[in-house]
Amino acid sequence: MARTTGRSTTHLTRRLVQLYVGLTLYGASSALLVRAELGLEPWGVLHQGLAELTGISIGVVSIIIGAVVLLLWIPLRQRPGLGTVSNVFVVGLAMDGTLAVVGDLDGLGFRVPVMVLGIVLNGVATGLYIAARFGPGPRDGLMTGLNRVTGRSIRLVRTAIEVAVVVTGFLLGGSLGAGTVLYALAIGPLAQFFLRIFALPEPARPGALVAPDEPSISAPPAGSGPVADPASGQAILPQ
């Protein structure tokens, strides 16, 4: 029993580490896309547009938008998890922190590699965060909630939300560009790849016999991440 409890504690600790490392890297990757100035991910376009309009830092805008979206869960009867609430604050704080450290970049010779690094790092962060299985981000919960209430497909709901977000952000002054297109094409495959890498074995249950070299690995529960290979840009992301 003590051995099983110890394994469960270690498993939980690893999940928590993955959760917060993933959220921190997600915020850092978004900040790198801002510094690259070659286009942001869909919600980043909105955050940047609102930041330009209000004069508030983009990280704080991200926190405010995350909190507002989380309130929309109430009529949709969505239930947040630890990862959902943590997402609202950690990503925005990490984003502002990274922007404070990484200054403006001059020339495409610096900006293009930083853009690529930001997108790849975003995929790593997504795999870490989703594999921790602490609940979807507030924006993904909005997507799955609307899918359940309206009966429309996840693809249609996600596309409608992100088109509305991108258009609104662009009209407010957010940045669209090659980075936006590359992100949309690459993030699905990247997220799925890193999700498999960071997948965690289920903790051994009392009375269950599991060979030490053959851990039981299961996919994330419904609503917490992609469970099948998504089309490009369709992976559920920790936003």
mmCIF file of C-alpha atoms in Angstrom:
data_model
loop_
_atom_site.group_PDB
_atom_site.id
_atom_site.type_symbol
_atom_site.label_atom_id
_atom_site.label_comp_id
_atom_site.label_asym_id
_atom_site.label_seq_id
_atom_site.Cartn_x
_atom_site.Cartn_y
_atom_site.Cartn_z
ATOM 1 C CA MET A 1 0.000 0.000 0.000
ATOM 2 C CA ALA A 2 2.783 2.444 0.922
ATOM 3 C CA ARG A 3 4.530 1.658 -2.356
ATOM 4 C CA THR A 4 1.338 2.342 -4.326
ATOM 5 C CA THR A 5 0.775 5.604 -2.448
ATOM 6 C CA GLY A 6 4.347 6.679 -3.180
ATOM 7 C CA ARG A 7 3.896 6.003 -6.886
ATOM 8 C CA SER A 8 0.629 7.956 -6.912
ATOM 9 C CA THR A 9 2.292 10.921 -5.212
ATOM 10 C CA THR A 10 5.176 10.851 -7.705
ATOM 11 C CA HIS A 11 2.688 10.636 -10.568
ATOM 12 C CA LEU A 12 0.738 13.636 -9.276
ATOM 13 C CA THR A 13 3.943 15.627 -8.782
ATOM 14 C CA ARG A 14 5.019 14.952 -12.356
ATOM 15 C CA ARG A 15 1.604 15.997 -13.646
ATOM 16 C CA LEU A 16 1.788 19.263 -11.709
ATOM 17 C CA VAL A 17 5.301 19.952 -12.991
ATOM 18 C CA GLN A 18 4.166 19.288 -16.569
ATOM 19 C CA LEU A 19 1.163 21.534 -16.101
ATOM 20 C CA TYR A 20 3.073 24.582 -14.889
ATOM 21 C CA VAL A 21 6.116 24.098 -17.113
ATOM 22 C CA GLY A 22 3.757 23.764 -20.078
ATOM 23 C CA LEU A 23 1.793 26.897 -19.194
ATOM 24 C CA THR A 24 4.972 28.878 -18.614
ATOM 25 C CA LEU A 25 6.450 27.772 -21.935
ATOM 26 C CA TYR A 26 3.186 28.595 -23.657
ATOM 27 C CA GLY A 27 3.355 32.163 -22.417
ATOM 28 C CA ALA A 28 7.043 32.392 -23.374
ATOM 29 C CA SER A 29 6.353 31.044 -26.872
ATOM 30 C CA SER A 30 3.577 33.598 -27.409
ATOM 31 C CA ALA A 31 5.976 36.350 -26.329
ATOM 32 C CA LEU A 32 8.559 35.158 -28.873
ATOM 33 C CA LEU A 33 5.949 35.439 -31.623
ATOM 34 C CA VAL A 34 5.267 39.003 -30.504
ATOM 35 C CA ARG A 35 8.980 39.864 -30.690
ATOM 36 C CA ALA A 36 9.295 38.213 -34.125
ATOM 37 C CA GLU A 37 6.651 40.635 -35.467
ATOM 38 C CA LEU A 38 5.695 38.241 -38.253
ATOM 39 C CA GLY A 39 2.179 37.392 -37.116
ATOM 40 C CA LEU A 40 0.625 35.884 -34.002
ATOM 41 C CA GLU A 41 -1.571 32.913 -33.194
ATOM 42 C CA PRO A 42 -5.350 33.679 -33.457
ATOM 43 C CA TRP A 43 -6.010 34.632 -29.829
ATOM 44 C CA GLY A 44 -2.675 36.455 -29.716
ATOM 45 C CA VAL A 45 -3.919 38.730 -32.508
ATOM 46 C CA LEU A 46 -6.898 39.699 -30.343
ATOM 47 C CA HIS A 47 -4.762 40.165 -27.229
ATOM 48 C CA GLN A 48 -2.309 42.374 -29.095
ATOM 49 C CA GLY A 49 -5.104 44.430 -30.654
ATOM 50 C CA LEU A 50 -6.688 45.066 -27.257
ATOM 51 C CA ALA A 51 -3.286 45.861 -25.753
ATOM 52 C CA GLU A 52 -2.698 48.453 -28.470
ATOM 53 C CA LEU A 53 -6.147 49.941 -27.865
ATOM 54 C CA THR A 54 -6.021 50.079 -24.063
ATOM 55 C CA GLY A 55 -2.320 50.522 -23.318
ATOM 56 C CA ILE A 56 -2.437 47.496 -20.995
ATOM 57 C CA SER A 57 0.316 44.895 -21.355
ATOM 58 C CA ILE A 58 -0.523 41.993 -23.636
ATOM 59 C CA GLY A 59 -0.028 39.503 -20.803
ATOM 60 C CA VAL A 60 -2.559 41.288 -18.588
ATOM 61 C CA VAL A 61 -4.973 41.467 -21.526
ATOM 62 C CA SER A 62 -4.559 37.714 -21.921
ATOM 63 C CA ILE A 63 -5.456 37.224 -18.254
ATOM 64 C CA ILE A 64 -8.530 39.474 -18.525
ATOM 65 C CA ILE A 65 -9.778 37.757 -21.688
ATOM 66 C CA GLY A 66 -9.172 34.342 -20.119
ATOM 67 C CA ALA A 67 -11.221 35.327 -17.074
ATOM 68 C CA VAL A 68 -14.053 36.702 -19.242
ATOM 69 C CA VAL A 69 -14.116 33.534 -21.346
ATOM 70 C CA LEU A 70 -14.154 31.458 -18.166
ATOM 71 C CA LEU A 71 -17.287 33.339 -17.035
ATOM 72 C CA LEU A 72 -18.951 32.242 -20.274
ATOM 73 C CA TRP A 73 -18.576 28.668 -19.034
ATOM 74 C CA ILE A 74 -21.348 29.299 -16.481
ATOM 75 C CA PRO A 75 -24.315 29.334 -18.891
ATOM 76 C CA LEU A 76 -22.651 26.525 -20.851
ATOM 77 C CA ARG A 77 -22.400 24.471 -17.632
ATOM 78 C CA GLN A 78 -18.738 23.688 -18.173
ATOM 79 C CA ARG A 79 -16.671 22.592 -15.159
ATOM 80 C CA PRO A 80 -13.161 24.053 -14.826
ATOM 81 C CA GLY A 81 -10.154 22.141 -13.518
ATOM 82 C CA LEU A 82 -6.924 23.208 -11.886
ATOM 83 C CA GLY A 83 -5.330 23.587 -15.307
ATOM 84 C CA THR A 84 -8.194 25.799 -16.472
ATOM 85 C CA VAL A 85 -7.831 28.314 -13.657
ATOM 86 C CA SER A 86 -4.012 28.168 -13.712
ATOM 87 C CA ASN A 87 -4.062 28.816 -17.453
ATOM 88 C CA VAL A 88 -5.768 32.167 -16.974
ATOM 89 C CA PHE A 89 -2.943 33.557 -14.848
ATOM 90 C CA VAL A 90 0.264 31.649 -15.629
ATOM 91 C CA VAL A 91 0.279 32.143 -19.409
ATOM 92 C CA GLY A 92 -0.216 35.908 -19.166
ATOM 93 C CA LEU A 93 2.402 36.351 -16.434
ATOM 94 C CA ALA A 94 4.931 34.234 -18.349
ATOM 95 C CA MET A 95 4.245 36.220 -21.477
ATOM 96 C CA ASP A 96 4.888 39.597 -19.843
ATOM 97 C CA GLY A 97 7.943 38.193 -18.063
ATOM 98 C CA THR A 98 9.460 36.947 -21.319
ATOM 99 C CA LEU A 99 8.748 40.221 -23.095
ATOM 100 C CA ALA A 100 10.570 42.051 -20.298
ATOM 101 C CA VAL A 101 13.665 39.874 -20.881
ATOM 102 C CA VAL A 102 13.615 39.556 -24.679
ATOM 103 C CA GLY A 103 13.917 42.934 -26.370
ATOM 104 C CA ASP A 104 12.981 44.061 -29.875
ATOM 105 C CA LEU A 105 14.628 42.196 -32.753
ATOM 106 C CA ASP A 106 16.170 43.817 -35.814
ATOM 107 C CA GLY A 107 16.248 42.120 -39.217
ATOM 108 C CA LEU A 108 14.660 38.972 -40.618
ATOM 109 C CA GLY A 109 17.844 37.065 -39.799
ATOM 110 C CA PHE A 110 16.801 37.222 -36.138
ATOM 111 C CA ARG A 111 13.029 37.450 -36.425
ATOM 112 C CA VAL A 112 12.426 34.395 -38.641
ATOM 113 C CA PRO A 113 14.337 31.940 -36.358
ATOM 114 C CA VAL A 114 12.585 33.410 -33.309
ATOM 115 C CA MET A 115 9.217 32.951 -35.031
ATOM 116 C CA VAL A 116 10.014 29.297 -35.791
ATOM 117 C CA LEU A 117 11.297 28.764 -32.236
ATOM 118 C CA GLY A 118 8.123 30.289 -30.842
ATOM 119 C CA ILE A 119 5.876 27.980 -32.871
ATOM 120 C CA VAL A 120 7.869 24.835 -32.002
ATOM 121 C CA LEU A 121 8.015 25.833 -28.338
ATOM 122 C CA ASN A 122 4.268 26.375 -28.431
ATOM 123 C CA GLY A 123 3.859 22.790 -29.635
ATOM 124 C CA VAL A 124 6.084 21.528 -26.802
ATOM 125 C CA ALA A 125 4.092 23.558 -24.284
ATOM 126 C CA THR A 126 0.804 22.240 -25.653
ATOM 127 C CA GLY A 127 1.948 18.626 -25.348
ATOM 128 C CA LEU A 128 3.127 19.179 -21.767
ATOM 129 C CA TYR A 129 -0.001 20.964 -20.662
ATOM 130 C CA ILE A 130 -2.598 18.687 -22.233
ATOM 131 C CA ALA A 131 -0.814 15.466 -21.212
ATOM 132 C CA ALA A 132 -0.961 16.606 -17.568
ATOM 133 C CA ARG A 133 -4.762 16.124 -17.732
ATOM 134 C CA PHE A 134 -5.865 18.929 -15.418
ATOM 135 C CA GLY A 135 -8.666 20.220 -17.632
ATOM 136 C CA PRO A 136 -8.900 22.284 -20.838
ATOM 137 C CA GLY A 137 -7.969 25.925 -21.129
ATOM 138 C CA PRO A 138 -10.800 28.482 -20.856
ATOM 139 C CA ARG A 139 -10.967 29.067 -24.628
ATOM 140 C CA ASP A 140 -11.110 25.344 -25.390
ATOM 141 C CA GLY A 141 -13.825 24.900 -22.784
ATOM 142 C CA LEU A 142 -15.812 27.581 -24.585
ATOM 143 C CA MET A 143 -15.354 25.616 -27.808
ATOM 144 C CA THR A 144 -16.428 22.268 -26.358
ATOM 145 C CA GLY A 145 -19.317 23.900 -24.486
ATOM 146 C CA LEU A 146 -20.667 25.510 -27.654
ATOM 147 C CA ASN A 147 -20.194 22.201 -29.459
ATOM 148 C CA ARG A 148 -22.371 20.456 -26.861
ATOM 149 C CA VAL A 149 -25.046 23.164 -26.668
ATOM 150 C CA THR A 150 -25.383 23.877 -30.401
ATOM 151 C CA GLY A 151 -24.733 20.398 -31.741
ATOM 152 C CA ARG A 152 -22.287 21.828 -34.289
ATOM 153 C CA SER A 153 -19.007 20.052 -34.970
ATOM 154 C CA ILE A 154 -15.831 20.904 -33.053
ATOM 155 C CA ARG A 155 -14.173 21.893 -36.330
ATOM 156 C CA LEU A 156 -16.967 24.311 -37.235
ATOM 157 C CA VAL A 157 -17.214 25.833 -33.760
ATOM 158 C CA ARG A 158 -13.450 26.246 -33.445
ATOM 159 C CA THR A 159 -13.164 27.772 -36.908
ATOM 160 C CA ALA A 160 -16.003 30.219 -36.245
ATOM 161 C CA ILE A 161 -14.488 31.316 -32.919
ATOM 162 C CA GLU A 162 -10.987 31.758 -34.299
ATOM 163 C CA VAL A 163 -12.123 33.623 -37.411
ATOM 164 C CA ALA A 164 -14.110 36.013 -35.217
ATOM 165 C CA VAL A 165 -11.140 36.415 -32.871
ATOM 166 C CA VAL A 166 -8.626 37.029 -35.683
ATOM 167 C CA VAL A 167 -10.830 39.521 -37.534
ATOM 168 C CA THR A 168 -11.619 41.447 -34.343
ATOM 169 C CA GLY A 169 -7.973 41.475 -33.289
ATOM 170 C CA PHE A 170 -6.791 42.586 -36.712
ATOM 171 C CA LEU A 171 -9.308 45.451 -36.805
ATOM 172 C CA LEU A 172 -7.997 46.547 -33.395
ATOM 173 C CA GLY A 173 -4.404 46.566 -34.627
ATOM 174 C CA GLY A 174 -3.265 42.999 -33.960
ATOM 175 C CA SER A 175 -0.528 41.464 -36.097
ATOM 176 C CA LEU A 176 -1.292 39.034 -38.939
ATOM 177 C CA GLY A 177 1.415 37.591 -41.143
ATOM 178 C CA ALA A 178 3.469 34.590 -42.139
ATOM 179 C CA GLY A 179 3.693 33.522 -38.504
ATOM 180 C CA THR A 180 -0.106 33.301 -38.274
ATOM 181 C CA VAL A 181 -0.293 31.037 -41.325
ATOM 182 C CA LEU A 182 2.663 28.873 -40.279
ATOM 183 C CA TYR A 183 1.217 28.511 -36.795
ATOM 184 C CA ALA A 184 -2.143 27.373 -38.169
ATOM 185 C CA LEU A 185 -0.473 24.754 -40.388
ATOM 186 C CA ALA A 186 2.088 23.472 -37.887
ATOM 187 C CA ILE A 187 0.498 23.559 -34.449
ATOM 188 C CA GLY A 188 -1.778 20.540 -34.957
ATOM 189 C CA PRO A 189 0.979 18.090 -35.948
ATOM 190 C CA LEU A 190 3.391 19.576 -33.393
ATOM 191 C CA ALA A 191 0.881 19.320 -30.559
ATOM 192 C CA GLN A 192 0.013 15.729 -31.421
ATOM 193 C CA PHE A 193 3.687 14.763 -31.648
ATOM 194 C CA PHE A 194 4.614 16.252 -28.283
ATOM 195 C CA LEU A 195 1.430 14.981 -26.662
ATOM 196 C CA ARG A 196 2.610 11.452 -27.381
ATOM 197 C CA ILE A 197 6.094 12.214 -26.064
ATOM 198 C CA PHE A 198 4.828 13.642 -22.770
ATOM 199 C CA ALA A 199 1.966 11.159 -22.244
ATOM 200 C CA LEU A 200 1.969 9.911 -18.653
ATOM 201 C CA PRO A 201 1.378 6.324 -17.520
ATOM 202 C CA GLU A 202 -1.643 5.832 -15.330
ATOM 203 C CA PRO A 203 -0.736 5.219 -11.665
ATOM 204 C CA ALA A 204 -1.016 1.604 -10.588
ATOM 205 C CA ARG A 205 -4.351 0.888 -8.878
ATOM 206 C CA PRO A 206 -4.498 -1.210 -5.714
ATOM 207 C CA GLY A 207 -4.757 -4.871 -6.608
ATOM 208 C CA ALA A 208 -3.684 -4.327 -10.208
ATOM 209 C CA LEU A 209 -0.633 -6.148 -11.498
ATOM 210 C CA VAL A 210 1.383 -4.063 -13.924
ATOM 211 C CA ALA A 211 4.744 -5.182 -15.218
ATOM 212 C CA PRO A 212 7.405 -2.607 -14.299
ATOM 213 C CA ASP A 213 8.619 -2.362 -17.886
ATOM 214 C CA GLU A 214 5.123 -2.130 -19.361
ATOM 215 C CA PRO A 215 3.301 0.890 -17.908
ATOM 216 C CA SER A 216 -0.314 1.354 -18.846
ATOM 217 C CA ILE A 217 -0.591 4.517 -20.916
ATOM 218 C CA SER A 218 -3.967 5.969 -21.712
ATOM 219 C CA ALA A 219 -5.123 8.861 -23.825
ATOM 220 C CA PRO A 220 -6.310 12.051 -22.127
ATOM 221 C CA PRO A 221 -9.983 12.069 -21.126
ATOM 222 C CA ALA A 222 -12.568 13.632 -23.398
ATOM 223 C CA GLY A 223 -12.413 17.393 -23.424
ATOM 224 C CA SER A 224 -8.834 17.641 -22.172
ATOM 225 C CA GLY A 225 -6.976 17.295 -25.459
ATOM 226 C CA PRO A 226 -6.847 15.686 -28.876
ATOM 227 C CA VAL A 227 -7.546 11.983 -28.870
ATOM 228 C CA ALA A 228 -7.011 11.399 -32.562
ATOM 229 C CA ASP A 229 -4.731 12.860 -35.149
ATOM 230 C CA PRO A 230 -6.258 16.279 -35.863
ATOM 231 C CA ALA A 231 -6.156 18.176 -39.093
ATOM 232 C CA SER A 232 -3.525 20.909 -39.173
ATOM 233 C CA GLY A 233 -4.377 23.647 -36.705
ATOM 234 C CA GLN A 234 -7.242 21.657 -35.169
ATOM 235 C CA ALA A 235 -5.588 20.354 -32.001
ATOM 236 C CA ILE A 236 -7.150 21.474 -28.740
ATOM 237 C CA LEU A 237 -4.738 24.083 -27.388
ATOM 238 C CA PRO A 238 -4.007 25.428 -23.886
ATOM 239 C CA GLN A 239 -5.411 28.823 -24.463
#
